[in-house]
Amino acid sequence: MPSYKLRYFDLRGRAEVIRWMFACSRVEYEDDRIKSEEWKEMKNNVQDFPFKQMPVLEVVSDDGTKTVVAQSQTILRFVGTELGLNGKTKFDVARCDMLNEHVMSALMTLPWEVEDKEEKARLMLEAVTGPITEHLKLLETFVQDSGHLVGSDFTSADINFSTACEFLTPTCPALLDCVPKLKALDEKVRGSPGIAKWIAERPVTHI
Ligand SMILES: N[C@@H](CCC(=O)N[C@@H](CS)C(=O)NCC(=O)O)C(=O)O
């Protein structure tokens, strides 16, 4: 069994979906949280951080070889494959990919770069009630009779959708009321034993 070390700031951010995937599968990994002060020195080590950014996932294979996987969407896909969370067929894998990209497109409409608090809150509400709601209505059409987005069990698509909601519902708690199938899926993901345990125990961070 390979060993895994996920390296990111002490934030949910781009790493939380990966943490939930490990939690869902109950596979051990090291959750390495790097302080901003340490990061300035560390980021120039391109062996460990190939793009001078995080998250990265270090994987040590059974033969001792270390591989660094960078770029959050690539880590999402890779961990999905490692943990059997990308469905059963090549079309399931493609469906996970396309839904994860759709969720990323939705998140890209948020005002990440805006620093002024009031302006940010205004633009957040505008995005969440506008383009994000439209993205969610489209995503709702992909929920299967099983209640899942892909096949009949948890996949990276379910988990990624649910972690994305954590960025959105603080701005608009009733956001999922217009997409009841997704609302039920979010509850199912958050209530699954490994993830519920992680949510109860995880470090509390502002984002
Ligand atoms: N395309 C990259 C973007 C990664 C990224 O923007 N990481 C930020 C944190 S969310 C970072 O490392 N910032 C610190 C820096 O650039 O020095 C990905 O998806 O992983």
mmCIF file with all atom_site columns, C-alpha atoms and ligand atoms in Angstrom:
data_model
loop_
_atom_site.group_PDB
_atom_site.id
_atom_site.type_symbol
_atom_site.label_atom_id
_atom_site.label_alt_id
_atom_site.label_comp_id
_atom_site.label_asym_id
_atom_site.label_entity_id
_atom_site.label_seq_id
_atom_site.pdbx_PDB_ins_code
_atom_site.Cartn_x
_atom_site.Cartn_y
_atom_site.Cartn_z
_atom_site.occupancy
_atom_site.B_iso_or_equiv
_atom_site.pdbx_formal_charge
_atom_site.auth_seq_id
_atom_site.auth_comp_id
_atom_site.auth_asym_id
_atom_site.auth_atom_id
_atom_site.pdbx_PDB_model_num
ATOM   1   C CA  . MET A 1 1   ? 0.000   0.000  0.000   1.00 0.00 ? 1   MET A CA  1
ATOM   2   C CA  . PRO A 1 2   ? 1.516   3.395  -0.945  1.00 0.00 ? 2   PRO A CA  1
ATOM   3   C CA  . SER A 1 3   ? 1.806   6.140  1.676   1.00 0.00 ? 3   SER A CA  1
ATOM   4   C CA  . TYR A 1 4   ? 0.389   9.589  1.037   1.00 0.00 ? 4   TYR A CA  1
ATOM   5   C CA  . LYS A 1 5   ? 1.296   13.075 2.296   1.00 0.00 ? 5   LYS A CA  1
ATOM   6   C CA  . LEU A 1 6   ? -0.985  15.961 1.354   1.00 0.00 ? 6   LEU A CA  1
ATOM   7   C CA  . ARG A 1 7   ? 0.759   19.329 1.725   1.00 0.00 ? 7   ARG A CA  1
ATOM   8   C CA  . TYR A 1 8   ? -1.254  22.566 1.924   1.00 0.00 ? 8   TYR A CA  1
ATOM   9   C CA  . PHE A 1 9   ? -1.826  25.587 4.116   1.00 0.00 ? 9   PHE A CA  1
ATOM   10  C CA  . ASP A 1 10  ? -3.832  25.292 7.337   1.00 0.00 ? 10  ASP A CA  1
ATOM   11  C CA  . LEU A 1 11  ? -7.005  25.902 5.323   1.00 0.00 ? 11  LEU A CA  1
ATOM   12  C CA  . ARG A 1 12  ? -9.783  23.893 3.691   1.00 0.00 ? 12  ARG A CA  1
ATOM   13  C CA  . GLY A 1 13  ? -9.274  25.678 0.358   1.00 0.00 ? 13  GLY A CA  1
ATOM   14  C CA  . ARG A 1 14  ? -8.161  23.562 -2.571  1.00 0.00 ? 14  ARG A CA  1
ATOM   15  C CA  . ALA A 1 15  ? -7.162  20.607 -0.380  1.00 0.00 ? 15  ALA A CA  1
ATOM   16  C CA  . GLU A 1 16  ? -10.351 19.837 1.506   1.00 0.00 ? 16  GLU A CA  1
ATOM   17  C CA  . VAL A 1 17  ? -11.918 17.717 -1.226  1.00 0.00 ? 17  VAL A CA  1
ATOM   18  C CA  . ILE A 1 18  ? -8.846  15.457 -1.132  1.00 0.00 ? 18  ILE A CA  1
ATOM   19  C CA  . ARG A 1 19  ? -9.088  15.186 2.663   1.00 0.00 ? 19  ARG A CA  1
ATOM   20  C CA  . TRP A 1 20  ? -12.764 14.173 2.345   1.00 0.00 ? 20  TRP A CA  1
ATOM   21  C CA  . MET A 1 21  ? -11.881 11.525 -0.242  1.00 0.00 ? 21  MET A CA  1
ATOM   22  C CA  . PHE A 1 22  ? -9.345  9.954  2.119   1.00 0.00 ? 22  PHE A CA  1
ATOM   23  C CA  . ALA A 1 23  ? -11.873 10.216 4.949   1.00 0.00 ? 23  ALA A CA  1
ATOM   24  C CA  . CYS A 1 24  ? -14.637 8.629  2.854   1.00 0.00 ? 24  CYS A CA  1
ATOM   25  C CA  . SER A 1 25  ? -12.376 5.699  1.955   1.00 0.00 ? 25  SER A CA  1
ATOM   26  C CA  . ARG A 1 26  ? -10.878 5.536  5.454   1.00 0.00 ? 26  ARG A CA  1
ATOM   27  C CA  . VAL A 1 27  ? -7.399  5.455  3.967   1.00 0.00 ? 27  VAL A CA  1
ATOM   28  C CA  . GLU A 1 28  ? -4.591  6.898  6.130   1.00 0.00 ? 28  GLU A CA  1
ATOM   29  C CA  . TYR A 1 29  ? -2.593  9.902  4.875   1.00 0.00 ? 29  TYR A CA  1
ATOM   30  C CA  . GLU A 1 30  ? -0.466  12.634 6.396   1.00 0.00 ? 30  GLU A CA  1
ATOM   31  C CA  . ASP A 1 31  ? -2.280  15.982 6.490   1.00 0.00 ? 31  ASP A CA  1
ATOM   32  C CA  . ASP A 1 32  ? 0.767   18.282 6.390   1.00 0.00 ? 32  ASP A CA  1
ATOM   33  C CA  . ARG A 1 33  ? -0.320  21.876 7.098   1.00 0.00 ? 33  ARG A CA  1
ATOM   34  C CA  . ILE A 1 34  ? 2.351   24.425 6.262   1.00 0.00 ? 34  ILE A CA  1
ATOM   35  C CA  . LYS A 1 35  ? 2.470   27.824 7.993   1.00 0.00 ? 35  LYS A CA  1
ATOM   36  C CA  . SER A 1 36  ? 2.654   30.950 5.802   1.00 0.00 ? 36  SER A CA  1
ATOM   37  C CA  . GLU A 1 37  ? 5.959   31.949 7.484   1.00 0.00 ? 37  GLU A CA  1
ATOM   38  C CA  . GLU A 1 38  ? 7.551   28.590 6.552   1.00 0.00 ? 38  GLU A CA  1
ATOM   39  C CA  . TRP A 1 39  ? 6.130   28.645 3.050   1.00 0.00 ? 39  TRP A CA  1
ATOM   40  C CA  . LYS A 1 40  ? 8.211   31.595 1.799   1.00 0.00 ? 40  LYS A CA  1
ATOM   41  C CA  . GLU A 1 41  ? 11.382  29.490 2.247   1.00 0.00 ? 41  GLU A CA  1
ATOM   42  C CA  . MET A 1 42  ? 9.900   26.208 1.122   1.00 0.00 ? 42  MET A CA  1
ATOM   43  C CA  . LYS A 1 43  ? 8.166   27.255 -2.091  1.00 0.00 ? 43  LYS A CA  1
ATOM   44  C CA  . ASN A 1 44  ? 11.398  27.560 -4.071  1.00 0.00 ? 44  ASN A CA  1
ATOM   45  C CA  . ASN A 1 45  ? 12.192  23.886 -3.590  1.00 0.00 ? 45  ASN A CA  1
ATOM   46  C CA  . VAL A 1 46  ? 10.841  22.702 -6.928  1.00 0.00 ? 46  VAL A CA  1
ATOM   47  C CA  . GLN A 1 47  ? 11.557  19.038 -6.110  1.00 0.00 ? 47  GLN A CA  1
ATOM   48  C CA  . ASP A 1 48  ? 8.832   19.251 -3.482  1.00 0.00 ? 48  ASP A CA  1
ATOM   49  C CA  . PHE A 1 49  ? 6.680   21.988 -5.047  1.00 0.00 ? 49  PHE A CA  1
ATOM   50  C CA  . PRO A 1 50  ? 7.088   21.779 -8.857  1.00 0.00 ? 50  PRO A CA  1
ATOM   51  C CA  . PHE A 1 51  ? 4.945   24.875 -9.545  1.00 0.00 ? 51  PHE A CA  1
ATOM   52  C CA  . LYS A 1 52  ? 5.930   26.718 -6.335  1.00 0.00 ? 52  LYS A CA  1
ATOM   53  C CA  . GLN A 1 53  ? 2.350   26.325 -5.144  1.00 0.00 ? 53  GLN A CA  1
ATOM   54  C CA  . MET A 1 54  ? 0.204   23.974 -3.083  1.00 0.00 ? 54  MET A CA  1
ATOM   55  C CA  . PRO A 1 55  ? -1.553  21.609 -2.756  1.00 0.00 ? 55  PRO A CA  1
ATOM   56  C CA  . VAL A 1 56  ? 0.824   18.815 -3.629  1.00 0.00 ? 56  VAL A CA  1
ATOM   57  C CA  . LEU A 1 57  ? 0.502   15.134 -2.871  1.00 0.00 ? 57  LEU A CA  1
ATOM   58  C CA  . GLU A 1 58  ? 3.615   13.078 -2.112  1.00 0.00 ? 58  GLU A CA  1
ATOM   59  C CA  . VAL A 1 59  ? 3.189   9.406  -2.816  1.00 0.00 ? 59  VAL A CA  1
ATOM   60  C CA  . VAL A 1 60  ? 5.723   6.834  -1.651  1.00 0.00 ? 60  VAL A CA  1
ATOM   61  C CA  . SER A 1 61  ? 5.157   3.600  -3.559  1.00 0.00 ? 61  SER A CA  1
ATOM   62  C CA  . ASP A 1 62  ? 5.753   0.118  -2.131  1.00 0.00 ? 62  ASP A CA  1
ATOM   63  C CA  . ASP A 1 63  ? 9.257   0.059  -3.684  1.00 0.00 ? 63  ASP A CA  1
ATOM   64  C CA  . GLY A 1 64  ? 10.145  3.306  -1.905  1.00 0.00 ? 64  GLY A CA  1
ATOM   65  C CA  . THR A 1 65  ? 9.909   5.576  -4.963  1.00 0.00 ? 65  THR A CA  1
ATOM   66  C CA  . LYS A 1 66  ? 8.632   9.056  -4.150  1.00 0.00 ? 66  LYS A CA  1
ATOM   67  C CA  . THR A 1 67  ? 6.402   10.863 -6.654  1.00 0.00 ? 67  THR A CA  1
ATOM   68  C CA  . VAL A 1 68  ? 5.044   14.384 -6.265  1.00 0.00 ? 68  VAL A CA  1
ATOM   69  C CA  . VAL A 1 69  ? 1.652   15.066 -7.846  1.00 0.00 ? 69  VAL A CA  1
ATOM   70  C CA  . ALA A 1 70  ? 0.800   18.764 -8.182  1.00 0.00 ? 70  ALA A CA  1
ATOM   71  C CA  . GLN A 1 71  ? -2.209  20.806 -9.408  1.00 0.00 ? 71  GLN A CA  1
ATOM   72  C CA  . SER A 1 72  ? -5.390  20.369 -7.385  1.00 0.00 ? 72  SER A CA  1
ATOM   73  C CA  . GLN A 1 73  ? -7.535  19.016 -10.248 1.00 0.00 ? 73  GLN A CA  1
ATOM   74  C CA  . THR A 1 74  ? -4.859  16.453 -11.101 1.00 0.00 ? 74  THR A CA  1
ATOM   75  C CA  . ILE A 1 75  ? -4.583  15.397 -7.460  1.00 0.00 ? 75  ILE A CA  1
ATOM   76  C CA  . LEU A 1 76  ? -8.378  15.056 -7.355  1.00 0.00 ? 76  LEU A CA  1
ATOM   77  C CA  . ARG A 1 77  ? -8.337  12.754 -10.394 1.00 0.00 ? 77  ARG A CA  1
ATOM   78  C CA  . PHE A 1 78  ? -5.296  10.809 -9.175  1.00 0.00 ? 78  PHE A CA  1
ATOM   79  C CA  . VAL A 1 79  ? -6.666  10.216 -5.675  1.00 0.00 ? 79  VAL A CA  1
ATOM   80  C CA  . GLY A 1 80  ? -10.009 9.268  -7.209  1.00 0.00 ? 80  GLY A CA  1
ATOM   81  C CA  . THR A 1 81  ? -8.232  6.545  -9.167  1.00 0.00 ? 81  THR A CA  1
ATOM   82  C CA  . GLU A 1 82  ? -6.119  5.433  -6.202  1.00 0.00 ? 82  GLU A CA  1
ATOM   83  C CA  . LEU A 1 83  ? -9.120  5.130  -3.885  1.00 0.00 ? 83  LEU A CA  1
ATOM   84  C CA  . GLY A 1 84  ? -11.610 3.751  -6.416  1.00 0.00 ? 84  GLY A CA  1
ATOM   85  C CA  . LEU A 1 85  ? -13.683 6.942  -6.290  1.00 0.00 ? 85  LEU A CA  1
ATOM   86  C CA  . ASN A 1 86  ? -13.943 7.601  -10.026 1.00 0.00 ? 86  ASN A CA  1
ATOM   87  C CA  . GLY A 1 87  ? -16.701 5.092  -10.762 1.00 0.00 ? 87  GLY A CA  1
ATOM   88  C CA  . LYS A 1 88  ? -16.464 1.718  -12.466 1.00 0.00 ? 88  LYS A CA  1
ATOM   89  C CA  . THR A 1 89  ? -16.121 2.376  -16.214 1.00 0.00 ? 89  THR A CA  1
ATOM   90  C CA  . LYS A 1 90  ? -14.158 4.747  -18.458 1.00 0.00 ? 90  LYS A CA  1
ATOM   91  C CA  . PHE A 1 91  ? -17.393 6.652  -19.011 1.00 0.00 ? 91  PHE A CA  1
ATOM   92  C CA  . ASP A 1 92  ? -17.835 7.005  -15.256 1.00 0.00 ? 92  ASP A CA  1
ATOM   93  C CA  . VAL A 1 93  ? -14.308 8.442  -15.095 1.00 0.00 ? 93  VAL A CA  1
ATOM   94  C CA  . ALA A 1 94  ? -15.170 10.925 -17.875 1.00 0.00 ? 94  ALA A CA  1
ATOM   95  C CA  . ARG A 1 95  ? -18.416 11.837 -16.116 1.00 0.00 ? 95  ARG A CA  1
ATOM   96  C CA  . CYS A 1 96  ? -16.565 12.486 -12.847 1.00 0.00 ? 96  CYS A CA  1
ATOM   97  C CA  . ASP A 1 97  ? -14.071 14.659 -14.749 1.00 0.00 ? 97  ASP A CA  1
ATOM   98  C CA  . MET A 1 98  ? -16.703 16.709 -16.532 1.00 0.00 ? 98  MET A CA  1
ATOM   99  C CA  . LEU A 1 99  ? -18.780 17.281 -13.395 1.00 0.00 ? 99  LEU A CA  1
ATOM   100 C CA  . ASN A 1 100 ? -15.671 18.239 -11.427 1.00 0.00 ? 100 ASN A CA  1
ATOM   101 C CA  . GLU A 1 101 ? -14.764 20.725 -14.168 1.00 0.00 ? 101 GLU A CA  1
ATOM   102 C CA  . HIS A 1 102 ? -18.298 22.099 -14.052 1.00 0.00 ? 102 HIS A CA  1
ATOM   103 C CA  . VAL A 1 103 ? -17.997 22.653 -10.292 1.00 0.00 ? 103 VAL A CA  1
ATOM   104 C CA  . MET A 1 104 ? -14.619 24.344 -10.819 1.00 0.00 ? 104 MET A CA  1
ATOM   105 C CA  . SER A 1 105 ? -16.209 26.652 -13.445 1.00 0.00 ? 105 SER A CA  1
ATOM   106 C CA  . ALA A 1 106 ? -18.859 27.584 -10.896 1.00 0.00 ? 106 ALA A CA  1
ATOM   107 C CA  . LEU A 1 107 ? -16.240 28.361 -8.234  1.00 0.00 ? 107 LEU A CA  1
ATOM   108 C CA  . MET A 1 108 ? -14.257 30.496 -10.670 1.00 0.00 ? 108 MET A CA  1
ATOM   109 C CA  . THR A 1 109 ? -17.189 32.967 -10.752 1.00 0.00 ? 109 THR A CA  1
ATOM   110 C CA  . LEU A 1 110 ? -16.507 33.854 -7.080  1.00 0.00 ? 110 LEU A CA  1
ATOM   111 C CA  . PRO A 1 111 ? -14.596 37.086 -6.349  1.00 0.00 ? 111 PRO A CA  1
ATOM   112 C CA  . TRP A 1 112 ? -11.464 35.359 -4.962  1.00 0.00 ? 112 TRP A CA  1
ATOM   113 C CA  . GLU A 1 113 ? -9.125  38.289 -5.581  1.00 0.00 ? 113 GLU A CA  1
ATOM   114 C CA  . VAL A 1 114 ? -11.287 41.042 -4.062  1.00 0.00 ? 114 VAL A CA  1
ATOM   115 C CA  . GLU A 1 115 ? -9.879  42.160 -0.703  1.00 0.00 ? 115 GLU A CA  1
ATOM   116 C CA  . ASP A 1 116 ? -12.343 44.811 0.471   1.00 0.00 ? 116 ASP A CA  1
ATOM   117 C CA  . LYS A 1 117 ? -14.689 42.934 2.839   1.00 0.00 ? 117 LYS A CA  1
ATOM   118 C CA  . GLU A 1 118 ? -17.940 44.729 1.969   1.00 0.00 ? 118 GLU A CA  1
ATOM   119 C CA  . GLU A 1 119 ? -17.299 44.609 -1.762  1.00 0.00 ? 119 GLU A CA  1
ATOM   120 C CA  . LYS A 1 120 ? -16.390 40.930 -1.501  1.00 0.00 ? 120 LYS A CA  1
ATOM   121 C CA  . ALA A 1 121 ? -19.613 40.120 0.403   1.00 0.00 ? 121 ALA A CA  1
ATOM   122 C CA  . ARG A 1 122 ? -21.666 41.974 -2.225  1.00 0.00 ? 122 ARG A CA  1
ATOM   123 C CA  . LEU A 1 123 ? -19.969 40.206 -5.142  1.00 0.00 ? 123 LEU A CA  1
ATOM   124 C CA  . MET A 1 124 ? -20.219 36.818 -3.371  1.00 0.00 ? 124 MET A CA  1
ATOM   125 C CA  . LEU A 1 125 ? -23.983 37.217 -3.036  1.00 0.00 ? 125 LEU A CA  1
ATOM   126 C CA  . GLU A 1 126 ? -24.253 38.334 -6.650  1.00 0.00 ? 126 GLU A CA  1
ATOM   127 C CA  . ALA A 1 127 ? -22.272 35.279 -7.846  1.00 0.00 ? 127 ALA A CA  1
ATOM   128 C CA  . VAL A 1 128 ? -24.058 32.778 -5.607  1.00 0.00 ? 128 VAL A CA  1
ATOM   129 C CA  . THR A 1 129 ? -27.562 33.959 -6.515  1.00 0.00 ? 129 THR A CA  1
ATOM   130 C CA  . GLY A 1 130 ? -26.615 34.356 -10.202 1.00 0.00 ? 130 GLY A CA  1
ATOM   131 C CA  . PRO A 1 131 ? -24.113 32.148 -12.084 1.00 0.00 ? 131 PRO A CA  1
ATOM   132 C CA  . ILE A 1 132 ? -23.581 29.678 -9.233  1.00 0.00 ? 132 ILE A CA  1
ATOM   133 C CA  . THR A 1 133 ? -27.320 28.961 -8.981  1.00 0.00 ? 133 THR A CA  1
ATOM   134 C CA  . GLU A 1 134 ? -27.430 28.405 -12.742 1.00 0.00 ? 134 GLU A CA  1
ATOM   135 C CA  . HIS A 1 135 ? -24.481 25.974 -12.483 1.00 0.00 ? 135 HIS A CA  1
ATOM   136 C CA  . LEU A 1 136 ? -26.252 24.105 -9.679  1.00 0.00 ? 136 LEU A CA  1
ATOM   137 C CA  . LYS A 1 137 ? -29.506 23.807 -11.637 1.00 0.00 ? 137 LYS A CA  1
ATOM   138 C CA  . LEU A 1 138 ? -27.555 22.174 -14.474 1.00 0.00 ? 138 LEU A CA  1
ATOM   139 C CA  . LEU A 1 139 ? -25.708 19.888 -12.045 1.00 0.00 ? 139 LEU A CA  1
ATOM   140 C CA  . GLU A 1 140 ? -29.052 18.833 -10.524 1.00 0.00 ? 140 GLU A CA  1
ATOM   141 C CA  . THR A 1 141 ? -30.003 17.233 -13.869 1.00 0.00 ? 141 THR A CA  1
ATOM   142 C CA  . PHE A 1 142 ? -27.077 14.802 -13.486 1.00 0.00 ? 142 PHE A CA  1
ATOM   143 C CA  . VAL A 1 143 ? -28.275 13.300 -10.191 1.00 0.00 ? 143 VAL A CA  1
ATOM   144 C CA  . GLN A 1 144 ? -29.150 9.647  -10.863 1.00 0.00 ? 144 GLN A CA  1
ATOM   145 C CA  . ASP A 1 145 ? -32.015 7.620  -9.397  1.00 0.00 ? 145 ASP A CA  1
ATOM   146 C CA  . SER A 1 146 ? -29.377 6.291  -6.985  1.00 0.00 ? 146 SER A CA  1
ATOM   147 C CA  . GLY A 1 147 ? -29.089 9.817  -5.566  1.00 0.00 ? 147 GLY A CA  1
ATOM   148 C CA  . HIS A 1 148 ? -25.455 9.987  -6.715  1.00 0.00 ? 148 HIS A CA  1
ATOM   149 C CA  . LEU A 1 149 ? -23.946 11.987 -9.591  1.00 0.00 ? 149 LEU A CA  1
ATOM   150 C CA  . VAL A 1 150 ? -22.137 8.992  -11.084 1.00 0.00 ? 150 VAL A CA  1
ATOM   151 C CA  . GLY A 1 151 ? -23.315 5.395  -10.791 1.00 0.00 ? 151 GLY A CA  1
ATOM   152 C CA  . SER A 1 152 ? -24.721 4.088  -7.559  1.00 0.00 ? 152 SER A CA  1
ATOM   153 C CA  . ASP A 1 153 ? -22.036 4.927  -5.016  1.00 0.00 ? 153 ASP A CA  1
ATOM   154 C CA  . PHE A 1 154 ? -19.898 7.810  -3.755  1.00 0.00 ? 154 PHE A CA  1
ATOM   155 C CA  . THR A 1 155 ? -17.450 9.243  -6.278  1.00 0.00 ? 155 THR A CA  1
ATOM   156 C CA  . SER A 1 156 ? -15.130 12.231 -6.453  1.00 0.00 ? 156 SER A CA  1
ATOM   157 C CA  . ALA A 1 157 ? -17.986 14.120 -8.181  1.00 0.00 ? 157 ALA A CA  1
ATOM   158 C CA  . ASP A 1 158 ? -20.312 13.792 -5.162  1.00 0.00 ? 158 ASP A CA  1
ATOM   159 C CA  . ILE A 1 159 ? -17.570 14.719 -2.734  1.00 0.00 ? 159 ILE A CA  1
ATOM   160 C CA  . ASN A 1 160 ? -16.247 17.619 -4.813  1.00 0.00 ? 160 ASN A CA  1
ATOM   161 C CA  . PHE A 1 161 ? -19.739 19.087 -5.134  1.00 0.00 ? 161 PHE A CA  1
ATOM   162 C CA  . SER A 1 162 ? -20.248 18.880 -1.379  1.00 0.00 ? 162 SER A CA  1
ATOM   163 C CA  . THR A 1 163 ? -16.926 20.486 -0.442  1.00 0.00 ? 163 THR A CA  1
ATOM   164 C CA  . ALA A 1 164 ? -17.670 23.285 -2.958  1.00 0.00 ? 164 ALA A CA  1
ATOM   165 C CA  . CYS A 1 165 ? -20.917 23.959 -1.066  1.00 0.00 ? 165 CYS A CA  1
ATOM   166 C CA  . GLU A 1 166 ? -18.844 24.861 1.984   1.00 0.00 ? 166 GLU A CA  1
ATOM   167 C CA  . PHE A 1 167 ? -17.611 27.951 0.118   1.00 0.00 ? 167 PHE A CA  1
ATOM   168 C CA  . LEU A 1 168 ? -21.139 28.923 -0.896  1.00 0.00 ? 168 LEU A CA  1
ATOM   169 C CA  . THR A 1 169 ? -23.697 28.211 1.819   1.00 0.00 ? 169 THR A CA  1
ATOM   170 C CA  . PRO A 1 170 ? -22.217 30.659 4.359   1.00 0.00 ? 170 PRO A CA  1
ATOM   171 C CA  . THR A 1 171 ? -23.222 33.410 1.889   1.00 0.00 ? 171 THR A CA  1
ATOM   172 C CA  . CYS A 1 172 ? -26.627 31.918 1.131   1.00 0.00 ? 172 CYS A CA  1
ATOM   173 C CA  . PRO A 1 173 ? -27.798 29.188 3.573   1.00 0.00 ? 173 PRO A CA  1
ATOM   174 C CA  . ALA A 1 174 ? -30.902 28.420 1.440   1.00 0.00 ? 174 ALA A CA  1
ATOM   175 C CA  . LEU A 1 175 ? -28.820 27.974 -1.722  1.00 0.00 ? 175 LEU A CA  1
ATOM   176 C CA  . LEU A 1 176 ? -29.652 24.292 -2.221  1.00 0.00 ? 176 LEU A CA  1
ATOM   177 C CA  . ASP A 1 177 ? -33.425 24.696 -1.693  1.00 0.00 ? 177 ASP A CA  1
ATOM   178 C CA  . CYS A 1 178 ? -33.926 25.134 -5.467  1.00 0.00 ? 178 CYS A CA  1
ATOM   179 C CA  . VAL A 1 179 ? -32.009 21.907 -6.209  1.00 0.00 ? 179 VAL A CA  1
ATOM   180 C CA  . PRO A 1 180 ? -33.573 19.292 -3.894  1.00 0.00 ? 180 PRO A CA  1
ATOM   181 C CA  . LYS A 1 181 ? -31.714 16.291 -5.333  1.00 0.00 ? 181 LYS A CA  1
ATOM   182 C CA  . LEU A 1 182 ? -28.380 18.026 -4.760  1.00 0.00 ? 182 LEU A CA  1
ATOM   183 C CA  . LYS A 1 183 ? -29.506 19.080 -1.301  1.00 0.00 ? 183 LYS A CA  1
ATOM   184 C CA  . ALA A 1 184 ? -30.196 15.430 -0.433  1.00 0.00 ? 184 ALA A CA  1
ATOM   185 C CA  . LEU A 1 185 ? -26.851 14.406 -1.950  1.00 0.00 ? 185 LEU A CA  1
ATOM   186 C CA  . ASP A 1 186 ? -24.991 16.990 0.121   1.00 0.00 ? 186 ASP A CA  1
ATOM   187 C CA  . GLU A 1 187 ? -26.618 15.591 3.270   1.00 0.00 ? 187 GLU A CA  1
ATOM   188 C CA  . LYS A 1 188 ? -25.739 12.053 2.186   1.00 0.00 ? 188 LYS A CA  1
ATOM   189 C CA  . VAL A 1 189 ? -22.074 12.972 1.603   1.00 0.00 ? 189 VAL A CA  1
ATOM   190 C CA  . ARG A 1 190 ? -21.718 14.935 4.853   1.00 0.00 ? 190 ARG A CA  1
ATOM   191 C CA  . GLY A 1 191 ? -23.457 12.143 6.764   1.00 0.00 ? 191 GLY A CA  1
ATOM   192 C CA  . SER A 1 192 ? -21.353 9.279  5.416   1.00 0.00 ? 192 SER A CA  1
ATOM   193 C CA  . PRO A 1 193 ? -19.433 7.786  8.355   1.00 0.00 ? 193 PRO A CA  1
ATOM   194 C CA  . GLY A 1 194 ? -15.824 8.636  7.397   1.00 0.00 ? 194 GLY A CA  1
ATOM   195 C CA  . ILE A 1 195 ? -16.665 12.168 6.275   1.00 0.00 ? 195 ILE A CA  1
ATOM   196 C CA  . ALA A 1 196 ? -18.942 12.917 9.252   1.00 0.00 ? 196 ALA A CA  1
ATOM   197 C CA  . LYS A 1 197 ? -16.090 11.879 11.564  1.00 0.00 ? 197 LYS A CA  1
ATOM   198 C CA  . TRP A 1 198 ? -13.614 14.107 9.697   1.00 0.00 ? 198 TRP A CA  1
ATOM   199 C CA  . ILE A 1 199 ? -15.984 17.118 9.794   1.00 0.00 ? 199 ILE A CA  1
ATOM   200 C CA  . ALA A 1 200 ? -16.404 16.653 13.547  1.00 0.00 ? 200 ALA A CA  1
ATOM   201 C CA  . GLU A 1 201 ? -12.654 16.387 14.186  1.00 0.00 ? 201 GLU A CA  1
ATOM   202 C CA  . ARG A 1 202 ? -11.005 18.621 11.571  1.00 0.00 ? 202 ARG A CA  1
ATOM   203 C CA  . PRO A 1 203 ? -9.189  21.844 12.440  1.00 0.00 ? 203 PRO A CA  1
ATOM   204 C CA  . VAL A 1 204 ? -11.519 24.854 12.305  1.00 0.00 ? 204 VAL A CA  1
ATOM   205 C CA  . THR A 1 205 ? -10.332 27.372 9.705   1.00 0.00 ? 205 THR A CA  1
ATOM   206 C CA  . HIS A 1 206 ? -11.984 30.430 8.148   1.00 0.00 ? 206 HIS A CA  1
ATOM   207 C CA  . ILE A 1 207 ? -11.932 29.035 4.613   1.00 0.00 ? 207 ILE A CA  1
HETATM 208 N N1  . LIG B 2 .   ? -3.497  25.699 -10.411 1.00 0.00 ? 1   LIG B N1  1
HETATM 209 C C1  . LIG B 2 .   ? -3.085  25.449 -9.054  1.00 0.00 ? 1   LIG B C1  1
HETATM 210 C C2  . LIG B 2 .   ? -3.251  26.707 -8.240  1.00 0.00 ? 1   LIG B C2  1
HETATM 211 C C3  . LIG B 2 .   ? -2.679  26.505 -6.841  1.00 0.00 ? 1   LIG B C3  1
HETATM 212 C C4  . LIG B 2 .   ? -2.726  27.766 -6.006  1.00 0.00 ? 1   LIG B C4  1
HETATM 213 O O1  . LIG B 2 .   ? -3.195  28.852 -6.440  1.00 0.00 ? 1   LIG B O1  1
HETATM 214 N N2  . LIG B 2 .   ? -2.258  27.599 -4.776  1.00 0.00 ? 1   LIG B N2  1
HETATM 215 C C5  . LIG B 2 .   ? -2.189  28.708 -3.847  1.00 0.00 ? 1   LIG B C5  1
HETATM 216 C C6  . LIG B 2 .   ? -3.005  28.372 -2.590  1.00 0.00 ? 1   LIG B C6  1
HETATM 217 S S1  . LIG B 2 .   ? -4.719  28.069 -2.982  1.00 0.00 ? 1   LIG B S1  1
HETATM 218 C C7  . LIG B 2 .   ? -0.759  28.880 -3.389  1.00 0.00 ? 1   LIG B C7  1
HETATM 219 O O2  . LIG B 2 .   ? 0.010   27.940 -3.312  1.00 0.00 ? 1   LIG B O2  1
HETATM 220 N N3  . LIG B 2 .   ? -0.415  30.123 -3.022  1.00 0.00 ? 1   LIG B N3  1
HETATM 221 C C8  . LIG B 2 .   ? 0.875   30.442 -2.475  1.00 0.00 ? 1   LIG B C8  1
HETATM 222 C C9  . LIG B 2 .   ? 1.863   30.954 -3.487  1.00 0.00 ? 1   LIG B C9  1
HETATM 223 O O3  . LIG B 2 .   ? 1.536   31.050 -4.682  1.00 0.00 ? 1   LIG B O3  1
HETATM 224 O O4  . LIG B 2 .   ? 2.995   31.237 -3.067  1.00 0.00 ? 1   LIG B O4  1
HETATM 225 C C10 . LIG B 2 .   ? -3.899  24.298 -8.458  1.00 0.00 ? 1   LIG B C10 1
HETATM 226 O O5  . LIG B 2 .   ? -5.060  24.131 -8.856  1.00 0.00 ? 1   LIG B O5  1
HETATM 227 O O6  . LIG B 2 .   ? -3.378  23.549 -7.613  1.00 0.00 ? 1   LIG B O6  1
#
